[in-house]
Amino acid sequence: MKYTTEFRNSEIAQALLTRIRQGSRKKVRFMEFCGGHTVAIFRYGIRQLLPKNIEMISGPGCPVCVTATADIDKAIALSQIKGVIVTTYGDMLKIPGSRSSLQKARADGADVRMVYSTLDALQIAKENPTKSVAFLGIGFETTAPTVAASIIEAQEQEIKNYFVLSQNKLSPPAIKAILQSGEIKLDGLICPGHVSAITGSRVWDFIARDHKIPCVVAGFEPVDILQCINMLVNQVEAKLSKVEIAYGRGVIPQGNQIALNIMSQVYEPANARWRGFGVIPGSGLKIRKAYRNYDAEVRFEIKTKPAAEPKGCLCGEVLRGVNTPLDCKLFGKVCNPETPVGPCMVSSEGTCSAYFLYGDEFER
Ligand code: SF4
């Protein structure tokens, strides 16, 4: 398959590994922002192949994991309002809120439906004109344009019973929060490929410029990731800090202008709650006044009780890169994919799930 098999080629991977092993002398710690990268790094056993002086840590780039418990509670509360159909991507269903989950709410009678795209949600709205259909906008810059486009589409088609609960987030403010906190020291950042396909690689310039940390945008196949790590090693060893692209087939410096225009037409930046971080200034996407008729927060009075975090769960610390899942006493025992306690074990892009499924540091 074009653009897949050549990026899983073992000879190319071996050659890159040899370069990394020969070129890497300093002890370094690289963070991958994106949950998709975390899973790929674990699935392909990349951590075990790297020399011991390269430590890989996972960042906050799993969209459902960083959704704050209070925001999950809000989605569940929305599903309790009479006449509301909540539509969402599958990963959100099992994420625990303070007292329930969307899956449990559905089992208790709420109308919660899994969809594959916002187009499905719009279709449900068309087919149920007497109901209100709310889509949970979850994710980073990768999904935000499609959610924004669905609002524009609803307006153009005069679909008046479609709403969005906007919980989409912007990635750069979260990285900025990690770097400014001083909690961890990073020597390089694997920047997210799909986010950068929308934003362009220039949004990461501040990391190289202000924090002197090398950045490389990577794709999701093993050769992509090894190429990225090799480029990071080269920058570190040459004492450089710049933004490079190891995912040229998907990313350009200026990004996708059409998608960015759609986003800024519908959204304005706002403060947003993140699991493990609290409120990060300017990291959320609020629906602009011009589209307030499609804003679920405006349309419905959504009442929630104070949020309660799962006891003993270190998801917040894992998302900030301060702890690994192995530091969590519940990992692999009480908390596993069958009986997950926190979102990092539920989500297919969660760090705890990746450690459990592919890690080799513990007995299953
Ligand atoms: Fe939370 Fe479970 Fe991960 Fe521990 S192992 S941090 S309880 S998701």
GROMACS .gro file of C-alpha atoms and ligand atoms in nm:
model
  372
    1MET     CA    1   0.000   0.000   0.000
    2LYS     CA    2   0.149   0.331  -0.103
    3TYR     CA    3   0.254   0.559   0.185
    4THR     CA    4   0.229   0.272   0.432
    5THR     CA    5   0.451  -0.022   0.335
    6GLU     CA    6   0.754   0.194   0.254
    7PHE     CA    7   0.723   0.352   0.599
    8ARG     CA    8   0.729   0.007   0.760
    9ASN     CA    9   1.032  -0.110   0.562
   10SER     CA   10   1.263  -0.298   0.801
   11GLU     CA   11   1.586  -0.217   0.610
   12ILE     CA   12   1.516   0.155   0.626
   13ALA     CA   13   1.420   0.122   0.992
   14GLN     CA   14   1.743  -0.068   1.067
   15ALA     CA   15   1.952   0.195   0.888
   16LEU     CA   16   1.787   0.473   1.090
   17LEU     CA   17   1.839   0.281   1.414
   18THR     CA   18   2.208   0.238   1.333
   19ARG     CA   19   2.237   0.613   1.275
   20ILE     CA   20   2.060   0.686   1.603
   21ARG     CA   21   2.280   0.442   1.798
   22GLN     CA   22   2.600   0.577   1.643
   23GLY     CA   23   2.503   0.944   1.657
   24SER     CA   24   2.347   0.970   2.003
   25ARG     CA   25   2.599   1.034   2.280
   26LYS     CA   26   2.417   1.263   2.524
   27LYS     CA   27   2.160   1.143   2.775
   28VAL     CA   28   1.833   1.288   2.650
   29ARG     CA   29   1.461   1.285   2.721
   30PHE     CA   30   1.221   1.325   2.431
   31MET     CA   31   0.847   1.373   2.470
   32GLU     CA   32   0.586   1.271   2.215
   33PHE     CA   33   0.288   1.505   2.248
   34CYS     CA   34   0.042   1.292   2.058
   35GLY     CA   35  -0.143   0.984   2.185
   36GLY     CA   36  -0.122   0.839   1.833
   37HIS     CA   37   0.258   0.854   1.857
   38THR     CA   38   0.252   0.697   2.204
   39VAL     CA   39   0.059   0.399   2.072
   40ALA     CA   40   0.281   0.364   1.762
   41ILE     CA   41   0.601   0.384   1.971
   42PHE     CA   42   0.473   0.107   2.198
   43ARG     CA   43   0.314  -0.107   1.927
   44TYR     CA   44   0.631  -0.116   1.716
   45GLY     CA   45   0.858  -0.169   2.019
   46ILE     CA   46   1.056   0.146   1.938
   47ARG     CA   47   1.144   0.224   2.300
   48GLN     CA   48   1.317  -0.113   2.340
   49LEU     CA   49   1.521  -0.056   2.024
   50LEU     CA   50   1.659   0.282   2.123
   51PRO     CA   51   1.991   0.319   2.306
   52LYS     CA   52   1.961   0.347   2.685
   53ASN     CA   53   2.058   0.715   2.685
   54ILE     CA   54   1.735   0.808   2.502
   55GLU     CA   55   1.434   0.823   2.731
   56MET     CA   56   1.089   0.858   2.575
   57ILE     CA   57   0.804   1.008   2.774
   58SER     CA   58   0.443   1.058   2.677
   59GLY     CA   59   0.264   1.391   2.675
   60PRO     CA   60  -0.093   1.519   2.694
   61GLY     CA   61  -0.198   1.449   2.336
   62CYS     CA   62  -0.485   1.207   2.395
   63PRO     CA   63  -0.795   1.421   2.341
   64VAL     CA   64  -1.040   1.223   2.549
   65CYS     CA   65  -0.785   1.178   2.831
   66VAL     CA   66  -0.735   1.553   2.872
   67THR     CA   67  -1.108   1.620   2.883
   68ALA     CA   68  -1.167   1.729   3.242
   69THR     CA   69  -1.399   1.524   3.461
   70ALA     CA   70  -1.619   1.833   3.501
   71ASP     CA   71  -1.664   1.848   3.123
   72ILE     CA   72  -1.753   1.479   3.104
   73ASP     CA   73  -2.007   1.543   3.380
   74LYS     CA   74  -2.145   1.824   3.164
   75ALA     CA   75  -2.187   1.592   2.866
   76ILE     CA   76  -2.363   1.337   3.087
   77ALA     CA   77  -2.589   1.610   3.230
   78LEU     CA   78  -2.672   1.718   2.875
   79SER     CA   79  -2.783   1.362   2.797
   80GLN     CA   80  -3.028   1.381   3.090
   81ILE     CA   81  -3.218   1.675   2.942
   82LYS     CA   82  -3.552   1.569   2.798
   83GLY     CA   83  -3.561   1.554   2.418
   84VAL     CA   84  -3.182   1.567   2.375
   85ILE     CA   85  -2.988   1.313   2.170
   86VAL     CA   86  -2.616   1.324   2.252
   87THR     CA   87  -2.386   1.216   1.969
   88THR     CA   88  -2.016   1.145   2.017
   89TYR     CA   89  -1.715   0.949   1.902
   90GLY     CA   90  -1.685   0.599   2.052
   91ASP     CA   91  -1.387   0.673   2.275
   92MET     CA   92  -1.591   0.915   2.484
   93LEU     CA   93  -1.858   0.665   2.583
   94LYS     CA   94  -1.659   0.478   2.847
   95ILE     CA   95  -1.467   0.773   2.993
   96PRO     CA   96  -1.565   0.795   3.359
   97GLY     CA   97  -1.718   1.116   3.490
   98SER     CA   98  -1.757   1.183   3.862
   99ARG     CA   99  -2.050   0.951   3.909
  100SER     CA  100  -2.129   0.789   3.575
  101SER     CA  101  -2.024   0.769   3.211
  102LEU     CA  102  -2.210   0.830   2.886
  103GLN     CA  103  -2.227   0.453   2.842
  104LYS     CA  104  -2.393   0.410   3.181
  105ALA     CA  105  -2.624   0.703   3.111
  106ARG     CA  106  -2.727   0.527   2.789
  107ALA     CA  107  -2.787   0.201   2.977
  108ASP     CA  108  -3.008   0.400   3.213
  109GLY     CA  109  -3.221   0.528   2.925
  110ALA     CA  110  -3.048   0.840   2.791
  111ASP     CA  111  -3.034   0.872   2.412
  112VAL     CA  112  -2.658   0.866   2.351
  113ARG     CA  113  -2.540   0.763   2.006
  114MET     CA  114  -2.193   0.685   1.875
  115VAL     CA  115  -2.111   0.851   1.543
  116TYR     CA  116  -1.811   0.836   1.311
  117SER     CA  117  -1.833   1.195   1.193
  118THR     CA  118  -2.022   1.520   1.238
  119LEU     CA  119  -2.204   1.436   0.915
  120ASP     CA  120  -2.365   1.141   1.098
  121ALA     CA  121  -2.473   1.377   1.377
  122LEU     CA  122  -2.622   1.620   1.126
  123GLN     CA  123  -2.810   1.335   0.962
  124ILE     CA  124  -2.951   1.229   1.300
  125ALA     CA  125  -3.068   1.588   1.350
  126LYS     CA  126  -3.244   1.585   1.013
  127GLU     CA  127  -3.413   1.253   1.090
  128ASN     CA  128  -3.530   1.370   1.434
  129PRO     CA  129  -3.676   1.717   1.382
  130THR     CA  130  -3.867   1.712   1.713
  131LYS     CA  131  -3.551   1.635   1.914
  132SER     CA  132  -3.237   1.839   1.985
  133VAL     CA  133  -2.917   1.672   1.867
  134ALA     CA  134  -2.598   1.772   2.051
  135PHE     CA  135  -2.255   1.673   1.923
  136LEU     CA  136  -1.965   1.659   2.170
  137GLY     CA  137  -1.680   1.850   2.012
  138ILE     CA  138  -1.374   1.667   2.147
  139GLY     CA  139  -1.022   1.670   2.010
  140PHE     CA  140  -0.748   1.904   1.901
  141GLU     CA  141  -0.695   2.107   1.584
  142THR     CA  142  -0.731   1.783   1.386
  143THR     CA  143  -1.104   1.751   1.447
  144ALA     CA  144  -1.199   2.111   1.525
  145PRO     CA  145  -1.234   2.215   1.157
  146THR     CA  146  -1.484   1.936   1.086
  147VAL     CA  147  -1.691   2.036   1.389
  148ALA     CA  148  -1.682   2.400   1.278
  149ALA     CA  149  -1.780   2.293   0.925
  150SER     CA  150  -2.079   2.102   1.066
  151ILE     CA  151  -2.207   2.423   1.229
  152ILE     CA  152  -2.170   2.614   0.903
  153GLU     CA  153  -2.345   2.328   0.721
  154ALA     CA  154  -2.631   2.326   0.975
  155GLN     CA  155  -2.678   2.699   0.921
  156GLU     CA  156  -2.672   2.666   0.541
  157GLN     CA  157  -2.920   2.376   0.546
  158GLU     CA  158  -3.134   2.552   0.809
  159ILE     CA  159  -3.104   2.259   1.049
  160LYS     CA  160  -3.219   2.426   1.368
  161ASN     CA  161  -3.205   2.131   1.608
  162TYR     CA  162  -2.827   2.071   1.584
  163PHE     CA  163  -2.593   2.192   1.861
  164VAL     CA  164  -2.230   2.150   1.957
  165LEU     CA  165  -2.091   2.123   2.309
  166SER     CA  166  -1.753   2.271   2.228
  167GLN     CA  167  -1.474   2.102   2.421
  168ASN     CA  168  -1.216   2.107   2.140
  169LYS     CA  169  -0.872   2.221   2.247
  170LEU     CA  170  -0.562   2.386   2.105
  171SER     CA  171  -0.233   2.197   2.142
  172PRO     CA  172   0.039   2.468   2.165
  173PRO     CA  173  -0.092   2.620   2.493
  174ALA     CA  174  -0.067   2.276   2.661
  175ILE     CA  175   0.296   2.235   2.556
  176LYS     CA  176   0.362   2.590   2.671
  177ALA     CA  177   0.207   2.502   3.010
  178ILE     CA  178   0.434   2.198   3.045
  179LEU     CA  179   0.746   2.393   2.954
  180GLN     CA  180   0.663   2.690   3.175
  181SER     CA  181   0.580   2.470   3.475
  182GLY     CA  182   0.941   2.352   3.502
  183GLU     CA  183   0.817   2.013   3.630
  184ILE     CA  184   1.010   1.819   3.369
  185LYS     CA  185   1.315   1.884   3.156
  186LEU     CA  186   1.284   1.801   2.788
  187ASP     CA  187   1.561   1.775   2.529
  188GLY     CA  188   1.336   1.730   2.228
  189LEU     CA  189   0.974   1.720   2.122
  190ILE     CA  190   0.806   1.489   1.874
  191CYS     CA  191   0.539   1.725   1.744
  192PRO     CA  192   0.199   1.584   1.644
  193GLY     CA  193   0.159   1.499   1.276
  194HIS     CA  194  -0.216   1.526   1.237
  195VAL     CA  195  -0.246   1.847   1.438
  196SER     CA  196   0.040   1.998   1.238
  197ALA     CA  197  -0.131   1.901   0.911
  198ILE     CA  198  -0.390   2.162   1.008
  199THR     CA  199  -0.185   2.418   1.201
  200GLY     CA  200   0.139   2.388   1.005
  201SER     CA  201   0.475   2.337   1.174
  202ARG     CA  202   0.523   2.709   1.246
  203VAL     CA  203   0.303   2.691   1.556
  204TRP     CA  204   0.590   2.507   1.728
  205ASP     CA  205   0.846   2.781   1.656
  206PHE     CA  206   0.812   2.923   2.007
  207ILE     CA  207   0.943   2.597   2.158
  208ALA     CA  208   1.267   2.607   1.960
  209ARG     CA  209   1.304   2.984   1.987
  210ASP     CA  210   1.201   3.053   2.349
  211HIS     CA  211   1.286   2.723   2.517
  212LYS     CA  212   1.576   2.612   2.295
  213ILE     CA  213   1.424   2.268   2.253
  214PRO     CA  214   1.456   2.081   1.920
  215CYS     CA  215   1.122   1.999   1.757
  216VAL     CA  216   1.043   1.756   1.476
  217VAL     CA  217   0.695   1.690   1.334
  218ALA     CA  218   0.647   1.317   1.278
  219GLY     CA  219   0.411   1.079   1.101
  220PHE     CA  220   0.281   0.762   1.260
  221GLU     CA  221   0.461   0.474   1.093
  222PRO     CA  222   0.778   0.325   1.246
  223VAL     CA  223   1.009   0.476   0.983
  224ASP     CA  224   0.845   0.818   1.037
  225ILE     CA  225   0.911   0.799   1.410
  226LEU     CA  226   1.267   0.669   1.378
  227GLN     CA  227   1.345   0.939   1.123
  228CYS     CA  228   1.206   1.195   1.365
  229ILE     CA  229   1.415   1.063   1.656
  230ASN     CA  230   1.726   1.061   1.436
  231MET     CA  231   1.661   1.426   1.343
  232LEU     CA  232   1.612   1.516   1.711
  233VAL     CA  233   1.938   1.340   1.801
  234ASN     CA  234   2.120   1.529   1.524
  235GLN     CA  235   1.990   1.861   1.655
  236VAL     CA  236   2.083   1.779   2.015
  237GLU     CA  237   2.433   1.664   1.925
  238ALA     CA  238   2.486   1.975   1.708
  239LYS     CA  239   2.344   2.200   1.988
  240LEU     CA  240   2.070   2.326   1.757
  241SER     CA  241   1.707   2.399   1.833
  242LYS     CA  242   1.481   2.440   1.534
  243VAL     CA  243   1.152   2.305   1.400
  244GLU     CA  244   1.188   2.039   1.132
  245ILE     CA  245   0.939   1.822   0.948
  246ALA     CA  246   0.980   1.445   0.919
  247TYR     CA  247   0.628   1.413   0.778
  248GLY     CA  248   0.655   1.596   0.449
  249ARG     CA  249   0.372   1.400   0.292
  250GLY     CA  250   0.126   1.550   0.542
  251VAL     CA  251   0.262   1.875   0.680
  252ILE     CA  252   0.381   2.210   0.547
  253PRO     CA  253   0.499   2.506   0.758
  254GLN     CA  254   0.192   2.723   0.693
  255GLY     CA  255  -0.067   2.447   0.749
  256ASN     CA  256  -0.405   2.404   0.586
  257GLN     CA  257  -0.538   2.755   0.534
  258ILE     CA  258  -0.890   2.644   0.440
  259ALA     CA  259  -0.928   2.444   0.762
  260LEU     CA  260  -0.776   2.726   0.969
  261ASN     CA  261  -1.017   2.978   0.813
  262ILE     CA  262  -1.318   2.757   0.892
  263MET     CA  263  -1.199   2.725   1.252
  264SER     CA  264  -1.155   3.098   1.300
  265GLN     CA  265  -1.489   3.171   1.130
  266VAL     CA  266  -1.675   2.964   1.391
  267TYR     CA  267  -1.452   2.970   1.701
  268GLU     CA  268  -1.262   3.215   1.911
  269PRO     CA  269  -0.988   3.112   2.158
  270ALA     CA  270  -1.102   3.083   2.520
  271ASN     CA  271  -0.974   2.945   2.847
  272ALA     CA  272  -1.029   2.571   2.886
  273ARG     CA  273  -1.006   2.310   3.161
  274TRP     CA  274  -0.761   2.024   3.105
  275ARG     CA  275  -0.731   1.711   3.315
  276GLY     CA  276  -0.412   1.737   3.517
  277PHE     CA  277  -0.346   2.099   3.423
  278GLY     CA  278  -0.647   2.296   3.541
  279VAL     CA  279  -0.741   2.594   3.326
  280ILE     CA  280  -0.495   2.673   3.047
  281PRO     CA  281  -0.541   3.026   2.909
  282GLY     CA  282  -0.640   3.046   2.543
  283SER     CA  283  -0.642   2.669   2.496
  284GLY     CA  284  -1.012   2.623   2.425
  285LEU     CA  285  -1.239   2.698   2.131
  286LYS     CA  286  -1.555   2.891   2.210
  287ILE     CA  287  -1.830   2.916   1.949
  288ARG     CA  288  -1.853   3.277   1.826
  289LYS     CA  289  -2.165   3.486   1.884
  290ALA     CA  290  -2.255   3.467   1.516
  291TYR     CA  291  -2.316   3.092   1.564
  292ARG     CA  292  -2.458   3.103   1.919
  293ASN     CA  293  -2.780   2.933   1.798
  294TYR     CA  294  -2.572   2.617   1.757
  295ASP     CA  295  -2.394   2.641   2.093
  296ALA     CA  296  -2.525   2.376   2.336
  297GLU     CA  297  -2.399   2.583   2.631
  298VAL     CA  298  -2.622   2.871   2.518
  299ARG     CA  299  -2.923   2.663   2.420
  300PHE     CA  300  -2.943   2.441   2.731
  301GLU     CA  301  -2.910   2.505   3.099
  302ILE     CA  302  -2.665   2.228   3.186
  303LYS     CA  303  -2.646   2.175   3.560
  304THR     CA  304  -2.367   1.969   3.719
  305LYS     CA  305  -2.248   1.893   4.071
  306PRO     CA  306  -1.886   1.956   4.175
  307ALA     CA  307  -1.656   1.710   3.998
  308ALA     CA  308  -1.481   1.426   4.181
  309GLU     CA  309  -1.162   1.268   4.045
  310PRO     CA  310  -1.109   0.888   4.047
  311LYS     CA  311  -0.934   0.805   4.376
  312GLY     CA  312  -0.571   0.700   4.339
  313CYS     CA  313  -0.560   0.771   3.965
  314LEU     CA  314  -0.247   0.950   3.838
  315CYS     CA  315  -0.382   1.036   3.492
  316GLY     CA  316  -0.317   1.407   3.550
  317GLU     CA  317   0.049   1.343   3.631
  318VAL     CA  318   0.083   1.096   3.343
  319LEU     CA  319  -0.058   1.356   3.102
  320ARG     CA  320   0.194   1.615   3.222
  321GLY     CA  321   0.476   1.365   3.176
  322VAL     CA  322   0.564   1.384   3.546
  323ASN     CA  323   0.478   1.019   3.618
  324THR     CA  324   0.447   0.708   3.405
  325PRO     CA  325   0.161   0.459   3.444
  326LEU     CA  326   0.405   0.230   3.627
  327ASP     CA  327   0.409   0.485   3.912
  328CYS     CA  328   0.034   0.435   3.963
  329LYS     CA  329  -0.051   0.179   4.232
  330LEU     CA  330  -0.370   0.085   4.048
  331PHE     CA  331  -0.202   0.015   3.715
  332GLY     CA  332  -0.255  -0.338   3.585
  333LYS     CA  333  -0.426  -0.448   3.907
  334VAL     CA  334  -0.745  -0.258   3.985
  335CYS     CA  335  -0.710  -0.057   3.664
  336ASN     CA  336  -0.687  -0.243   3.335
  337PRO     CA  337  -0.870  -0.219   2.999
  338GLU     CA  338  -1.154  -0.440   3.132
  339THR     CA  339  -1.208  -0.233   3.447
  340PRO     CA  340  -1.051   0.107   3.374
  341VAL     CA  341  -1.035   0.362   3.655
  342GLY     CA  342  -0.908   0.663   3.461
  343PRO     CA  343  -0.937   0.786   3.101
  344CYS     CA  344  -0.573   0.705   3.015
  345MET     CA  345  -0.666   0.336   3.043
  346VAL     CA  346  -0.995   0.373   2.854
  347SER     CA  347  -0.887   0.558   2.545
  348SER     CA  348  -0.726   0.376   2.253
  349GLU     CA  349  -0.468   0.661   2.253
  350GLY     CA  350  -0.421   0.661   2.631
  351THR     CA  351  -0.072   0.616   2.775
  352CYS     CA  352  -0.186   0.367   3.043
  353SER     CA  353  -0.363   0.159   2.780
  354ALA     CA  354  -0.048   0.159   2.561
  355TYR     CA  355   0.170   0.054   2.857
  356PHE     CA  356  -0.075  -0.222   2.945
  357LEU     CA  357  -0.117  -0.359   2.593
  358TYR     CA  358   0.239  -0.327   2.462
  359GLY     CA  359   0.473  -0.250   2.753
  360ASP     CA  360   0.709  -0.519   2.879
  361GLU     CA  361   0.785  -0.380   3.225
  362PHE     CA  362   0.521  -0.567   3.423
  363GLU     CA  363   0.346  -0.903   3.457
  364ARG     CA  364  -0.005  -0.906   3.312
  365SF4    FE1  365  -0.540   0.633   3.613
  365SF4    FE2  366  -0.553   0.369   3.569
  365SF4    FE3  367  -0.362   0.510   3.455
  365SF4    FE4  368  -0.359   0.469   3.719
  365SF4     S1  369  -0.336   0.313   3.560
  365SF4     S2  370  -0.317   0.660   3.611
  365SF4     S3  371  -0.579   0.469   3.765
  365SF4     S4  372  -0.582   0.527   3.417
   0.00000   0.00000   0.00000
